[in-house]
């Protein structure tokens, strides 16, 4: 089903899976029978998801992604390494992430870090669903399975010349914007969280 949706049709799905088209069609019918509702319907020359199919597809994609993540984790464990999936928003990723990764790698060589930048809302979803282990964000997520710890303060200063065009003198020494960066981690990764709290970072 996922292959049909993402490849654009039964023929394309069959080619990507290296099976015949009848096998793909048979599998789709088996899914309809399994769930007791039609998941895909033909519109013109294309197969489209029904409302029920969209719901099943979203869950199926999540399950398959988790399966891939689990296999990767087991591979790292077998090699004697721990994997840390770190996600940050764009501002943190552009200005702080390179220094942070170097410092963390030196302090915790037993971890292999996979970092990703993205939008805050998507990062919160990935963290809450287990697709990420740790996130550095400027907005704390409100989710029962996510631990949130204030990590550092940040400020934005207005910088300008001493005189405007009218000749008036401007002096701005106080911050016009203050924010906090928070460290977020799933509750089942407390050991990682404890390590991060002792992470020596100067920013």
CSV table of C-alpha atoms in Angstrom, one decimal:
chain,number,residue,atom,x,y,z
A,1,UNK,CA,0.0,0.0,0.0
A,2,UNK,CA,2.7,2.4,0.9
A,3,UNK,CA,4.6,1.6,-2.3
A,4,UNK,CA,1.5,2.2,-4.4
A,5,UNK,CA,0.9,5.6,-2.8
A,6,UNK,CA,4.5,6.8,-2.9
A,7,UNK,CA,5.4,5.3,-6.3
A,8,UNK,CA,2.2,6.5,-7.9
A,9,UNK,CA,0.6,3.3,-9.0
A,10,UNK,CA,0.4,-0.5,-8.9
A,11,UNK,CA,2.8,-1.0,-11.8
A,12,UNK,CA,5.4,1.3,-10.3
A,13,UNK,CA,5.0,-0.3,-6.9
A,14,UNK,CA,5.5,-3.8,-8.4
A,15,UNK,CA,8.7,-2.7,-10.1
A,16,UNK,CA,10.1,-1.2,-6.9
A,17,UNK,CA,9.2,-4.3,-4.9
A,18,UNK,CA,10.4,-6.7,-7.6
A,19,UNK,CA,7.1,-8.6,-7.8
A,20,UNK,CA,4.3,-8.9,-10.3
A,21,UNK,CA,1.4,-6.5,-10.5
A,22,UNK,CA,-1.1,-9.3,-9.5
A,23,UNK,CA,0.8,-9.8,-6.3
A,24,UNK,CA,0.4,-6.1,-5.4
A,25,UNK,CA,-3.3,-6.1,-6.3
A,26,UNK,CA,-3.8,-9.2,-4.2
A,27,UNK,CA,-2.1,-7.6,-1.2
A,28,UNK,CA,-4.3,-4.5,-1.5
A,29,UNK,CA,-7.4,-6.6,-1.5
A,30,UNK,CA,-6.2,-8.5,1.5
A,31,UNK,CA,-5.8,-5.2,3.4
A,32,UNK,CA,-9.4,-4.3,2.5
A,33,UNK,CA,-10.5,-7.6,3.9
A,34,UNK,CA,-8.3,-7.3,7.0
A,35,UNK,CA,-9.7,-3.9,8.0
A,36,UNK,CA,-13.2,-4.5,6.7
A,37,UNK,CA,-13.3,-1.3,4.7
A,38,UNK,CA,-12.1,-0.2,1.3
A,39,UNK,CA,-8.8,1.6,1.5
A,40,UNK,CA,-8.1,2.6,-2.1
A,41,UNK,CA,-10.4,3.4,-5.0
A,42,UNK,CA,-9.8,4.1,-8.7
A,43,UNK,CA,-10.3,7.6,-9.9
A,44,UNK,CA,-9.6,7.7,-13.6
A,45,UNK,CA,-6.4,5.8,-14.2
A,46,UNK,CA,-5.1,6.3,-10.7
A,47,UNK,CA,-5.7,4.6,-7.4
A,48,UNK,CA,-6.4,7.1,-4.7
A,49,UNK,CA,-6.7,6.6,-0.9
A,50,UNK,CA,-10.1,6.7,0.6
A,51,UNK,CA,-10.5,8.6,4.0
A,52,UNK,CA,-10.0,5.2,5.8
A,53,UNK,CA,-7.0,4.5,3.6
A,54,UNK,CA,-5.4,7.8,4.5
A,55,UNK,CA,-5.7,6.9,8.1
A,56,UNK,CA,-4.2,3.5,7.6
A,57,UNK,CA,-1.5,4.9,5.4
A,58,UNK,CA,-0.4,7.4,8.1
A,59,UNK,CA,-0.1,4.7,10.7
A,60,UNK,CA,1.6,2.3,8.4
A,61,UNK,CA,4.2,4.8,7.5
A,62,UNK,CA,4.9,5.6,11.1
A,63,UNK,CA,5.2,1.8,12.0
A,64,UNK,CA,7.5,1.2,9.1
A,65,UNK,CA,9.7,4.2,10.0
A,66,UNK,CA,9.9,2.9,13.6
A,67,UNK,CA,10.9,-0.5,12.3
A,68,UNK,CA,13.7,1.0,10.3
A,69,UNK,CA,14.8,3.0,13.3
A,70,UNK,CA,14.8,-0.1,15.5
A,71,UNK,CA,16.9,-2.0,13.0
A,72,UNK,CA,19.4,0.9,12.9
A,73,UNK,CA,19.6,1.1,16.7
A,74,UNK,CA,20.2,-2.7,17.0
A,75,UNK,CA,23.0,-2.4,14.4
A,76,UNK,CA,24.7,0.4,16.4
A,77,UNK,CA,24.4,-1.6,19.6
A,78,UNK,CA,25.9,-4.6,18.0
A,79,UNK,CA,28.8,-2.5,16.9
A,80,UNK,CA,29.2,-1.2,20.4
A,81,UNK,CA,27.9,2.3,19.7
A,82,UNK,CA,24.9,4.3,20.9
A,83,UNK,CA,23.0,6.5,18.4
A,84,UNK,CA,21.7,9.9,19.4
A,85,UNK,CA,19.2,11.5,17.0
A,86,UNK,CA,19.4,15.2,17.6
A,87,UNK,CA,17.0,17.7,16.1
A,88,UNK,CA,17.2,21.5,16.3
A,89,UNK,CA,15.4,24.4,14.7
A,90,UNK,CA,17.1,26.4,12.0
A,91,UNK,CA,18.4,29.3,14.2
A,92,UNK,CA,20.1,27.0,16.6
A,93,UNK,CA,21.4,24.7,13.8
A,94,UNK,CA,23.0,27.6,12.0
A,95,UNK,CA,24.6,29.4,14.9
A,96,UNK,CA,25.2,26.9,17.7
A,97,UNK,CA,25.1,23.3,16.3
A,98,UNK,CA,28.6,23.0,14.9
A,99,UNK,CA,30.3,24.0,18.2
A,100,UNK,CA,27.9,21.8,20.2
A,101,UNK,CA,28.5,18.7,18.1
A,102,UNK,CA,32.3,19.0,18.5
A,103,UNK,CA,32.0,19.5,22.2
A,104,UNK,CA,29.6,16.6,22.6
A,105,UNK,CA,31.7,14.2,20.5
A,106,UNK,CA,34.7,15.0,22.6
A,107,UNK,CA,32.9,14.5,25.9
A,108,UNK,CA,30.9,11.4,24.8
A,109,UNK,CA,32.8,9.4,22.1
A,110,UNK,CA,30.5,6.4,22.8
A,111,UNK,CA,27.7,8.2,20.9
A,112,UNK,CA,27.2,8.6,17.2
A,113,UNK,CA,25.2,11.7,16.6
A,114,UNK,CA,22.7,12.1,13.7
A,115,UNK,CA,21.6,15.7,13.6
A,116,UNK,CA,18.7,17.2,11.7
A,117,UNK,CA,17.4,20.8,11.3
A,118,UNK,CA,13.7,21.5,10.8
A,119,UNK,CA,10.7,23.5,11.8
A,120,UNK,CA,9.8,23.5,15.5
A,121,UNK,CA,6.3,21.9,15.1
A,122,UNK,CA,7.7,19.0,13.1
A,123,UNK,CA,10.5,18.5,15.5
A,124,UNK,CA,8.0,18.3,18.4
A,125,UNK,CA,6.0,15.7,16.6
A,126,UNK,CA,9.1,13.6,15.8
A,127,UNK,CA,10.3,13.8,19.4
A,128,UNK,CA,6.9,12.8,20.8
A,129,UNK,CA,6.6,9.9,18.5
A,130,UNK,CA,10.1,8.5,19.2
A,131,UNK,CA,11.6,9.5,15.8
A,132,UNK,CA,14.1,11.7,17.6
A,133,UNK,CA,15.9,11.3,21.0
A,134,UNK,CA,16.8,14.9,21.8
A,135,UNK,CA,15.8,18.3,20.6
A,136,UNK,CA,17.1,21.8,21.2
A,137,UNK,CA,14.3,24.3,20.7
A,138,UNK,CA,13.3,27.9,21.5
A,139,UNK,CA,9.8,26.9,22.3
A,140,UNK,CA,9.0,24.2,24.9
A,141,UNK,CA,6.7,21.4,23.7
A,142,UNK,CA,3.7,20.5,25.9
A,143,UNK,CA,3.6,16.7,25.8
A,144,UNK,CA,3.4,14.2,28.7
A,145,UNK,CA,6.2,12.0,27.2
A,146,UNK,CA,8.7,14.8,26.8
A,147,UNK,CA,11.0,16.1,29.5
A,148,UNK,CA,11.9,19.8,29.1
A,149,UNK,CA,14.8,21.6,30.7
A,150,UNK,CA,15.8,25.2,30.2
A,151,UNK,CA,19.3,25.1,28.7
A,152,UNK,CA,20.5,28.6,28.0
A,153,UNK,CA,19.3,32.2,27.7
A,154,UNK,CA,19.6,34.2,24.5
A,155,UNK,CA,19.1,37.8,23.7
A,156,UNK,CA,18.7,40.0,20.6
A,157,UNK,CA,20.3,43.5,20.5
A,158,UNK,CA,19.5,46.4,18.3
A,159,UNK,CA,22.7,47.6,16.7
A,160,UNK,CA,22.7,51.0,14.9
A,161,UNK,CA,24.9,54.0,14.2
A,162,UNK,CA,25.2,56.7,16.9
A,163,UNK,CA,23.4,59.3,14.9
A,164,UNK,CA,20.3,59.1,12.8
A,165,UNK,CA,19.8,61.2,9.6
A,166,UNK,CA,18.1,63.9,11.7
A,167,UNK,CA,21.2,64.2,13.8
A,168,UNK,CA,19.7,62.7,17.0
A,169,UNK,CA,21.9,60.5,19.1
A,170,UNK,CA,20.7,57.0,19.7
A,171,UNK,CA,22.1,54.7,22.4
A,172,UNK,CA,20.7,51.2,22.8
A,173,UNK,CA,22.4,49.1,25.4
A,174,UNK,CA,19.5,47.0,26.7
A,175,UNK,CA,18.2,43.8,25.0
A,176,UNK,CA,15.0,44.3,23.1
A,177,UNK,CA,14.2,40.6,22.9
A,178,UNK,CA,15.0,37.7,25.3
A,179,UNK,CA,14.4,34.0,24.9
A,180,UNK,CA,15.4,30.7,26.3
A,181,UNK,CA,16.6,27.6,24.5
A,182,UNK,CA,15.2,24.4,26.0
A,183,UNK,CA,16.6,20.9,25.9
A,184,UNK,CA,13.9,18.3,25.3
A,185,UNK,CA,14.2,14.5,25.5
A,186,UNK,CA,11.8,11.6,25.6
A,187,UNK,CA,11.2,10.2,29.1
A,188,UNK,CA,12.8,6.8,28.2
A,189,UNK,CA,16.1,8.5,27.4
A,190,UNK,CA,16.9,9.8,30.9
A,191,UNK,CA,20.5,8.7,30.7
A,192,UNK,CA,21.0,10.9,27.6
A,193,UNK,CA,19.3,13.8,29.4
A,194,UNK,CA,21.6,13.5,32.4
A,195,UNK,CA,24.6,13.6,30.1
A,196,UNK,CA,23.4,16.7,28.3
A,197,UNK,CA,22.8,18.6,31.6
A,198,UNK,CA,26.5,18.2,32.3
A,199,UNK,CA,27.5,19.1,28.7
A,200,UNK,CA,30.0,22.0,29.0
A,201,UNK,CA,29.0,24.5,26.3
A,202,UNK,CA,30.0,28.1,26.0
A,203,UNK,CA,27.8,30.1,23.6
